[in-house]
Coordinates of N, CA and C in Angstrom, one line a residue:
X6 N 1.6 -12.8 -21.6 CA 3.0 -13.1 -21.8 C 3.7 -12.6 -20.4
X7 N 4.5 -13.4 -19.9 CA 5.2 -13.0 -18.5 C 6.3 -12.0 -18.9
X8 N 6.2 -10.9 -18.3 CA 7.3 -9.9 -18.4 C 8.6 -10.2 -17.7
X9 N 9.7 -10.2 -18.6 CA 11.0 -10.6 -18.1 C 11.6 -9.6 -17.2
X10 N 12.5 -9.9 -16.2 CA 13.0 -9.0 -15.3 C 14.2 -8.2 -16.1
X11 N 14.3 -6.9 -15.8 CA 15.3 -6.1 -16.5 C 16.6 -6.3 -15.9
X12 N 16.7 -6.7 -14.5 CA 17.9 -7.0 -13.8 C 17.9 -8.2 -13.1
X13 N 19.1 -8.7 -12.8 CA 19.2 -10.0 -12.0 C 18.4 -9.9 -10.8
X14 N 17.8 -11.1 -10.4 CA 17.2 -11.1 -9.1 C 17.9 -11.0 -7.9
X15 N 19.2 -11.0 -8.1 CA 20.1 -11.0 -6.9 C 20.5 -9.5 -6.6
X16 N 20.0 -8.6 -7.5 CA 20.2 -7.2 -7.2 C 19.0 -6.4 -6.8
X17 N 19.1 -5.2 -6.3 CA 17.9 -4.3 -6.1 C 18.4 -2.9 -6.3
X18 N 17.4 -2.0 -6.3 CA 17.7 -0.7 -6.4 C 18.6 -0.1 -5.3
X19 N 19.3 1.0 -5.6 CA 20.2 1.6 -4.7 C 19.7 2.6 -3.7
X20 N 18.3 3.1 -4.0 CA 17.8 4.3 -3.2 C 17.8 4.0 -1.8
X21 N 17.3 3.0 -1.3 CA 17.2 2.8 0.1 C 18.5 2.7 0.8
X22 N 19.5 1.9 0.1 CA 20.8 1.9 0.8 C 21.4 3.3 0.8
X23 N 21.3 4.0 -0.2 CA 21.8 5.4 -0.3 C 21.2 6.3 0.8
X24 N 19.9 6.1 1.0 CA 19.2 7.0 2.1 C 19.7 6.5 3.6
X25 N 19.8 5.2 3.7 CA 20.3 4.6 5.0 C 21.8 5.1 5.3
X26 N 22.5 5.2 4.2 CA 23.9 5.6 4.5 C 23.9 7.1 4.7
X27 N 23.1 7.8 4.1 CA 23.1 9.3 4.5 C 22.7 9.5 5.9
X28 N 21.8 8.7 6.3 CA 21.4 8.9 7.7 C 22.4 8.6 8.7
X29 N 23.2 7.6 8.4 CA 24.2 7.1 9.4 C 25.4 8.2 9.4
X30 N 25.7 8.7 8.3 CA 26.7 9.7 8.2 C 26.2 11.0 9.1
X31 N 25.0 11.3 8.9 CA 24.3 12.4 9.6 C 24.5 12.3 11.2
X32 N 24.1 10.9 11.6 CA 24.1 10.7 13.1 C 25.6 10.8 13.6
X33 N 26.5 10.2 12.8 CA 27.9 10.3 13.3 C 28.5 11.6 13.4
X34 N 28.1 12.3 12.4 CA 28.5 13.6 12.5 C 28.0 14.5 13.6
X35 N 26.8 14.2 13.9 CA 26.2 14.9 15.1 C 26.7 14.4 16.4
X36 N 27.0 13.1 16.5 CA 27.4 12.7 17.8 C 28.8 13.3 18.1
X37 N 29.6 13.7 17.1 CA 30.9 14.3 17.4 C 30.8 15.3 18.4
X38 N 29.7 16.2 18.5 CA 29.6 17.3 19.3 C 29.4 16.9 20.8
X39 N 29.1 15.6 21.0 CA 28.8 15.2 22.5 C 30.1 15.4 23.2
X40 N 31.3 15.3 22.7 CA 32.6 15.6 23.6 C 32.5 17.0 24.0
X41 N 32.1 17.9 23.2 CA 32.0 19.3 23.6 C 31.1 19.7 24.6
X42 N 29.8 19.1 24.5 CA 28.6 19.3 25.3 C 28.8 18.7 26.6
X43 N 29.5 17.6 26.8 CA 29.7 16.9 28.0 C 31.0 17.3 28.7
X44 N 31.7 18.2 28.1 CA 33.1 18.6 28.8 C 32.6 19.6 30.0
X45 N 33.2 19.6 31.1 CA 32.9 20.6 32.2 C 34.0 21.5 32.3
X46 N 33.6 22.8 32.1 CA 34.7 23.9 32.2 C 35.1 24.2 33.8
X47 N 34.6 23.5 34.7 CA 34.9 23.7 36.0 C 34.3 25.0 36.7
X48 N 34.6 25.5 37.8 CA 34.1 26.7 38.3 C 34.6 27.8 37.7
X49 N 33.8 28.7 37.1 CA 34.1 29.9 36.4 C 33.7 31.1 37.2
X50 N 34.6 32.2 37.6 CA 34.2 33.3 38.4 C 34.4 34.6 37.7
X51 N 34.9 34.5 36.5 CA 35.2 35.8 35.8 C 35.2 35.4 34.2
X52 N 35.2 36.5 33.3 CA 35.3 36.3 32.0 C 36.7 35.9 31.7
X53 N 37.7 36.2 32.3 CA 39.2 35.8 32.1 C 39.2 34.2 32.3
X54 N 38.6 33.8 33.4 CA 38.6 32.3 33.6 C 37.9 31.6 32.6
X55 N 36.8 32.2 32.2 CA 36.0 31.6 31.1 C 36.7 31.5 29.8
X56 N 37.4 32.5 29.3 CA 38.1 32.4 28.2 C 39.4 31.4 28.2
X57 N 39.9 31.4 29.5 CA 41.1 30.6 29.7 C 40.7 29.1 29.7
X58 N 39.4 28.8 30.3 CA 38.8 27.4 30.2 C 38.6 26.9 28.9
X59 N 37.9 27.9 28.1 CA 37.6 27.6 26.7 C 38.9 27.3 25.8
X60 N 40.0 28.1 26.1 CA 41.3 28.0 25.5 C 41.8 26.6 25.7
X61 N 41.7 26.0 27.0 CA 42.2 24.7 27.3 C 41.4 23.7 26.6
X62 N 40.3 24.0 26.0 CA 39.6 22.9 25.1 C 40.0 22.9 23.6
X63 N 41.1 23.5 23.3 CA 41.4 23.5 21.9 C 41.6 22.2 21.3
X64 N 42.2 21.1 22.0 CA 42.3 19.9 21.4 C 40.9 19.3 21.1
X65 N 39.9 19.5 21.9 CA 38.6 18.9 21.6 C 38.0 19.7 20.4
X66 N 38.1 21.1 20.3 CA 37.5 21.8 19.2 C 38.3 21.4 17.9
X67 N 39.7 21.2 18.0 CA 40.5 20.8 16.9 C 40.1 19.5 16.3
X68 N 40.0 18.5 17.2 CA 39.6 17.2 16.6 C 38.3 17.0 16.1
X69 N 37.4 17.7 16.9 CA 35.9 17.9 16.6 C 35.9 18.4 15.0
X70 N 36.5 19.4 14.8 CA 36.5 20.1 13.4 C 37.1 19.2 12.4
X71 N 38.1 18.5 12.8 CA 38.9 17.7 11.9 C 38.1 16.4 11.4
X72 N 37.6 15.8 12.4 CA 36.6 14.6 12.3 C 35.4 15.2 11.3
X73 N 34.9 16.2 11.7 CA 33.6 16.7 11.0 C 33.9 16.8 9.5
X74 N 35.2 17.5 9.2 CA 35.4 17.8 7.9 C 35.8 16.5 7.0
X75 N 36.4 15.6 7.8 CA 36.8 14.3 7.1 C 35.5 13.6 6.9
X76 N 34.5 13.5 7.8 CA 33.3 12.8 7.6 C 32.5 13.6 6.4
X77 N 32.5 14.7 6.3 CA 31.9 15.4 5.2 C 32.6 15.0 3.9
X78 N 33.9 14.8 3.8 CA 34.5 14.5 2.6 C 34.2 13.0 2.3
X79 N 34.0 12.1 3.3 CA 33.7 10.8 3.0 C 32.2 10.8 2.6
X80 N 31.4 11.6 3.0 CA 30.1 11.6 2.6 C 29.9 12.1 1.1
X81 N 30.8 13.1 1.0 CA 30.9 13.5 -0.6 C 31.3 12.4 -1.5
X82 N 32.1 11.6 -1.1 CA 32.6 10.4 -1.9 C 31.4 9.5 -2.0
X83 N 30.7 9.2 -1.0 CA 29.5 8.3 -1.0 C 28.3 8.9 -2.0
X84 N 28.3 10.3 -2.0 CA 27.2 10.9 -2.8 C 27.6 10.7 -4.3
X85 N 29.1 10.9 -4.5 CA 29.5 10.7 -5.9 C 29.4 9.2 -6.4
X86 N 29.7 8.3 -5.4 CA 29.4 6.9 -5.9 C 28.1 6.7 -6.3
X87 N 27.1 7.0 -5.4 CA 25.7 6.6 -5.6 C 25.0 7.5 -6.8
X88 N 25.7 8.6 -7.3 CA 25.3 9.0 -8.5 C 25.3 8.2 -9.7
X89 N 26.1 7.2 -9.5 CA 26.3 6.3 -10.7 C 25.8 5.0 -10.4
X90 N 25.9 4.5 -9.0 CA 25.5 3.1 -8.7 C 23.8 3.1 -8.8
X91 N 23.5 2.2 -9.7 CA 22.0 1.9 -10.0 C 21.4 0.9 -9.2
X92 N 22.3 -0.3 -9.1 CA 21.8 -1.5 -8.6 C 22.8 -1.9 -7.6
X93 N 22.4 -2.6 -6.5 CA 23.2 -3.2 -5.4 C 22.9 -4.6 -5.3
X94 N 23.9 -5.4 -4.9 CA 23.7 -6.9 -4.5 C 24.1 -7.1 -3.0
X95 N 24.1 -8.3 -2.5 CA 24.3 -8.4 -1.0 C 25.8 -8.1 -0.8
X96 N 26.7 -8.4 -1.6 CA 28.1 -8.2 -1.3 C 28.4 -6.6 -1.2
X97 N 27.8 -5.8 -2.2 CA 27.9 -4.4 -2.1 C 27.3 -3.9 -0.8
X98 N 26.0 -4.4 -0.5 CA 25.4 -4.0 0.7 C 26.4 -4.1 2.0
X99 N 27.0 -5.3 2.1 CA 27.9 -5.6 3.3 C 29.1 -4.8 3.3
X100 N 29.6 -4.6 2.0 CA 30.8 -3.8 2.0 C 30.5 -2.4 2.5
X101 N 29.3 -1.9 2.1 CA 28.9 -0.6 2.5 C 28.6 -0.5 4.1
X102 N 28.0 -1.7 4.5 CA 27.9 -1.8 6.0 C 29.1 -1.7 6.8
X103 N 30.1 -2.4 6.3 CA 31.5 -2.5 7.0 C 32.0 -1.0 7.0
X104 N 31.7 -0.2 5.8 CA 32.2 1.2 5.9 C 31.5 1.9 7.1
X105 N 30.2 1.8 7.1 CA 29.4 2.5 8.0 C 29.7 2.0 9.5
X106 N 30.3 0.8 9.7 CA 30.7 0.4 10.9 C 31.8 1.3 11.5
X107 N 32.8 1.6 10.6 CA 33.8 2.4 11.1 C 33.4 3.9 11.1
X108 N 32.4 4.3 10.3 CA 32.0 5.8 10.3 C 31.3 6.0 11.6
X109 N 30.6 5.1 12.2 CA 29.9 5.3 13.5 C 30.9 5.2 14.7
X110 N 32.1 4.6 14.3 CA 33.1 4.5 15.4 C 33.9 5.9 15.5
X111 N 33.6 6.8 14.5 CA 34.6 8.0 14.5 C 34.3 8.8 15.6
X112 N 33.1 9.1 16.1 CA 33.0 9.9 17.4 C 33.9 9.2 18.6
X113 N 33.7 7.9 18.7 CA 34.5 7.3 19.8 C 35.9 7.4 19.5
X114 N 36.3 7.1 18.4 CA 37.7 7.3 18.0 C 38.4 8.6 18.3
X115 N 37.5 9.7 17.9 CA 37.8 11.1 18.1 C 38.1 11.4 19.6
X116 N 37.3 10.9 20.4 CA 37.3 11.1 21.8 C 38.6 10.4 22.3
X117 N 38.9 9.2 21.8 CA 40.2 8.6 22.3 C 41.4 9.4 21.9
X118 N 41.4 9.9 20.7 CA 42.6 10.6 20.4 C 42.7 11.9 21.1
X119 N 41.5 12.5 21.5 CA 41.5 13.8 22.3 C 42.1 13.5 23.7
X120 N 41.5 12.4 24.4 CA 41.6 12.2 25.8 C 42.8 11.4 26.0
X121 N 43.4 10.8 25.1 CA 44.5 9.7 25.5 C 45.7 9.9 24.4
X122 N 45.8 11.2 23.9 CA 46.8 11.3 22.9 C 48.3 11.0 23.3
X123 N 48.5 10.8 24.6 CA 49.8 10.4 25.1 C 50.1 8.9 24.9
X124 N 49.2 8.2 24.6 CA 49.3 6.8 24.3 C 49.2 6.5 22.8
X125 N 49.8 5.4 22.3 CA 49.9 4.9 21.0 C 48.4 4.7 20.5
X126 N 47.6 3.9 21.3 CA 46.2 3.5 20.8 C 45.4 4.8 20.7
X127 N 45.7 5.8 21.5 CA 44.9 7.0 21.4 C 45.3 7.7 20.2
X128 N 46.6 7.8 19.7 CA 47.0 8.6 18.6 C 46.6 8.0 17.3
X129 N 46.4 6.6 17.3 CA 46.0 6.1 16.0 C 44.6 5.7 16.0
X130 N 43.9 6.1 16.9 CA 42.4 5.6 16.9 C 41.6 6.3 15.7
X131 N 41.9 7.5 15.8 CA 41.1 8.4 14.6 C 41.7 7.9 13.2
X132 N 43.0 7.9 13.1 CA 43.5 7.5 11.7 C 43.0 6.1 11.3
X133 N 43.0 5.2 12.1 CA 42.5 3.7 11.9 C 41.0 3.8 11.3
X134 N 40.1 4.5 12.2 CA 38.8 4.6 11.9 C 38.5 5.2 10.5
X135 N 39.3 6.2 10.1 CA 39.0 6.7 8.8 C 39.6 5.9 7.7
X136 N 40.9 5.3 8.0 CA 41.4 4.4 7.1 C 40.5 3.3 6.5
X137 N 39.9 2.6 7.6 CA 39.1 1.5 7.3 C 37.7 1.9 6.6
X138 N 37.3 3.1 7.0 CA 36.1 3.7 6.2 C 36.5 3.9 4.8
X139 N 37.6 4.4 4.4 CA 38.1 4.7 3.2 C 38.2 3.4 2.4
X140 N 38.9 2.4 3.0 CA 39.3 1.1 2.6 C 38.0 0.3 2.0
X141 N 36.8 0.3 2.8 CA 35.7 -0.4 2.5 C 34.9 0.4 1.4
X142 N 35.0 1.8 1.4 CA 34.4 2.5 0.4 C 35.0 2.3 -0.9
X143 N 36.5 1.9 -0.9 CA 37.2 1.8 -2.2 C 36.8 0.3 -2.7
X144 N 36.8 -0.7 -1.7 CA 36.4 -2.0 -2.2 C 35.0 -2.1 -2.7
X145 N 34.0 -1.2 -2.0 CA 32.8 -1.2 -2.7 C 32.7 -0.7 -4.1
X146 N 33.6 0.4 -4.4 CA 33.5 0.8 -5.7 C 34.2 -0.3 -6.7
X147 N 35.1 -0.9 -6.3 CA 35.9 -2.0 -7.1 C 34.9 -3.0 -7.4
X148 N 34.1 -3.4 -6.4 CA 33.0 -4.4 -6.6 C 32.0 -4.0 -7.7
X149 N 31.6 -2.7 -7.5 CA 30.6 -2.1 -8.6 C 31.1 -2.1 -10.0
X150 N 32.5 -1.8 -10.0 CA 33.1 -1.8 -11.3 C 33.2 -3.1 -12.0
X151 N 33.4 -4.2 -11.1 CA 33.5 -5.6 -11.6 C 32.1 -6.0 -12.2
X152 N 31.0 -5.3 -11.8 CA 29.6 -5.6 -12.3 C 29.0 -4.4 -12.9
X153 N 29.9 -3.8 -13.7 CA 29.5 -2.3 -14.1 C 28.3 -2.3 -14.9
X154 N 28.0 -3.4 -15.7 CA 27.0 -3.5 -16.7 C 25.6 -3.4 -15.9
X155 N 25.6 -3.9 -14.8 CA 24.4 -3.9 -13.9 C 24.4 -2.7 -13.0
X156 N 25.5 -2.5 -12.2 CA 25.6 -1.5 -11.1 C 25.9 -0.2 -11.7
X157 N 26.7 -0.1 -12.8 CA 27.1 1.2 -13.4 C 26.8 1.4 -14.7
X158 N 25.5 1.3 -15.0 CA 25.1 1.3 -16.5 C 25.4 2.6 -17.2
X159 N 25.6 3.8 -16.6 CA 25.9 5.0 -17.2 C 27.4 5.4 -17.3
X160 N 28.2 4.4 -17.0 CA 29.7 4.5 -17.0 C 30.4 3.5 -17.8
X161 N 31.5 3.8 -18.6 CA 32.2 2.7 -19.2 C 33.2 2.2 -18.2
X162 N 33.8 1.2 -18.3 CA 34.8 0.6 -17.4 C 35.9 1.5 -17.1
X163 N 36.4 2.2 -18.3 CA 37.5 3.2 -18.2 C 37.1 4.3 -17.3
X164 N 35.9 4.8 -17.4 CA 35.4 6.0 -16.6 C 35.3 5.6 -15.2
X165 N 34.7 4.4 -14.9 CA 34.4 3.9 -13.6 C 35.9 3.6 -12.9
X166 N 36.8 3.2 -13.6 CA 38.1 2.9 -13.0 C 38.9 4.2 -12.7
X167 N 38.6 5.3 -13.5 CA 39.2 6.5 -13.4 C 38.7 7.1 -12.1
X168 N 37.4 7.1 -11.9 CA 36.8 7.6 -10.6 C 37.3 6.8 -9.4
X169 N 37.5 5.7 -9.6 CA 38.0 4.8 -8.5 C 39.3 5.2 -8.1
X170 N 40.2 5.8 -8.9 CA 41.5 6.0 -8.5 C 41.6 7.1 -7.5
X171 N 40.4 8.0 -7.4 CA 40.3 9.0 -6.4 C 40.2 8.5 -5.1
X172 N 39.3 7.3 -4.9 CA 39.4 6.6 -3.6 C 40.6 5.9 -3.3
X173 N 41.3 5.3 -4.3 CA 42.6 4.7 -4.0 C 43.7 5.8 -3.5
X174 N 43.5 7.0 -4.1 CA 44.5 7.9 -3.7 C 44.1 8.3 -2.0
X175 N 43.0 8.4 -1.7 CA 42.6 8.7 -0.3 C 43.0 7.5 0.5
X176 N 42.9 6.3 0.1 CA 43.4 5.1 0.8 C 44.8 5.1 1.0
X177 N 45.6 5.5 0.1 CA 47.1 5.5 0.2 C 47.4 6.6 1.2
X178 N 46.8 7.8 1.2 CA 47.1 8.8 2.2 C 46.6 8.3 3.5
X179 N 45.4 7.6 3.6 CA 44.9 7.1 4.9 C 46.0 6.2 5.6
X180 N 46.6 5.4 4.6 CA 47.6 4.6 5.3 C 48.8 5.2 5.8
X181 N 49.2 6.3 5.0 CA 50.4 7.1 5.5 C 50.1 7.9 6.8
X182 N 48.8 8.2 6.9 CA 48.4 8.9 8.2 C 48.6 8.0 9.5
X183 N 48.1 6.8 9.2 CA 48.1 5.8 10.2 C 49.7 5.6 10.7
X184 N 50.6 5.6 9.7 CA 51.9 5.2 9.9 C 52.7 6.6 10.5
X185 N 52.2 7.7 10.2 CA 52.8 8.9 10.8 C 52.1 9.4 12.2
X186 N 50.9 9.0 12.4 CA 50.1 9.5 13.6 C 50.8 9.2 14.9
X187 N 51.5 7.9 15.1 CA 52.2 7.8 16.3 C 53.3 8.8 16.8
X188 N 53.9 9.5 15.7 CA 54.8 10.3 15.9 C 54.3 11.9 15.9
X189 N 53.4 12.2 15.0 CA 53.0 13.6 14.9 C 51.5 13.7 15.2
X190 N 50.8 12.7 15.6 CA 49.3 12.9 16.0 C 48.4 13.2 14.8
X191 N 47.6 14.1 15.1 CA 46.5 14.4 14.2 C 47.0 15.4 13.2
X192 N 48.2 15.9 13.2 CA 48.9 16.8 12.3 C 49.0 15.8 10.9
X193 N 49.2 14.5 11.1 CA 49.4 13.7 9.9 C 48.2 13.8 9.0
X194 N 47.0 14.1 9.5 CA 45.9 14.4 8.4 C 46.0 15.5 7.4
X195 N 47.1 16.3 7.7 CA 47.3 17.3 6.7 C 47.7 16.8 5.4
X196 N 48.2 15.5 5.2 CA 48.5 14.7 4.0 C 47.3 14.9 3.0
X197 N 46.2 15.0 3.6 CA 44.9 14.9 2.8 C 44.9 16.2 1.9
X198 N 45.5 17.1 2.1 CA 45.6 18.3 1.3 C 46.3 17.9 0.0
X199 N 47.1 16.8 -0.1 CA 47.6 16.4 -1.3 C 47.0 15.3 -2.0
X200 N 45.7 15.0 -1.7 CA 44.9 14.0 -2.3 C 44.8 14.4 -3.8
X201 N 44.6 15.6 -4.2 CA 44.6 15.8 -5.6 C 45.6 15.5 -6.4
X202 N 46.9 15.7 -5.9 CA 48.1 15.3 -6.5 C 48.2 13.8 -6.7
X203 N 47.9 13.1 -5.7 CA 47.8 11.6 -5.7 C 47.0 11.1 -6.8
X204 N 45.7 11.7 -6.8 CA 44.6 11.2 -7.8 C 45.1 11.5 -9.2
X205 N 45.8 12.7 -9.4 CA 46.3 12.9 -10.8 C 47.2 12.0 -11.2
X206 N 48.2 11.6 -10.2 CA 49.2 10.6 -10.5 C 48.6 9.2 -10.9
X207 N 47.6 8.8 -10.0 CA 46.9 7.6 -10.3 C 46.1 7.5 -11.5
X208 N 45.4 8.5 -11.9 CA 44.7 8.6 -13.1 C 45.5 8.5 -14.3
X209 N 46.9 8.8 -14.1 CA 47.6 8.6 -15.4 C 48.1 7.3 -15.6
X210 N 47.7 6.2 -14.7 CA 48.0 4.8 -14.9 C 46.8 4.2 -15.5
X211 N 47.0 3.0 -16.0 CA 45.8 2.3 -16.8 C 45.0 1.2 -16.0
X212 N 45.7 1.0 -14.8 CA 44.9 0.0 -13.9 C 45.0 0.5 -12.4
X213 N 44.2 -0.2 -11.6 CA 44.0 0.1 -10.1 C 45.5 -0.1 -9.5

């Protein structure tokens, strides 16, 4: 007797996609430090000059730390999603790839924000990279919810939608950061401290 397939032929296990995504996040986080290692302190003749030169690097250190923390938060979302995603199809793979496209742009965007913060493009480079990363992560989860019987077998639709509202909260905040960044720069990322408040509000609703 021919054994029947347990899952549709169009899907595959999520393990390899999860591992690939982990690797891309790790590489993007590592590349962030290149701005620090390639920065020249100039000619240093004393400890005082050394400390002064390091002090002038505070925008680099600040944006490095900010991008690193935000990447870690996005990776944590990825981990949470793939704790439940058992199967993936081509659409979900491409949505995840689109998210990774902007993840690998984060080091470049961080450099632009640090070096060219006096220009509009420089001030919004980081916010846009993170916004689109969050957007495609949210779309990926919505797609998984639409096919929850195959992709999210351990969650009910209600539970899956509730988890998705956390990503929607981050997306709304990301959009606000993009709007505010031209005026206040990277300070706009402080809005993510209110992510828990937005999430609780959204989870009080019945739909996305």
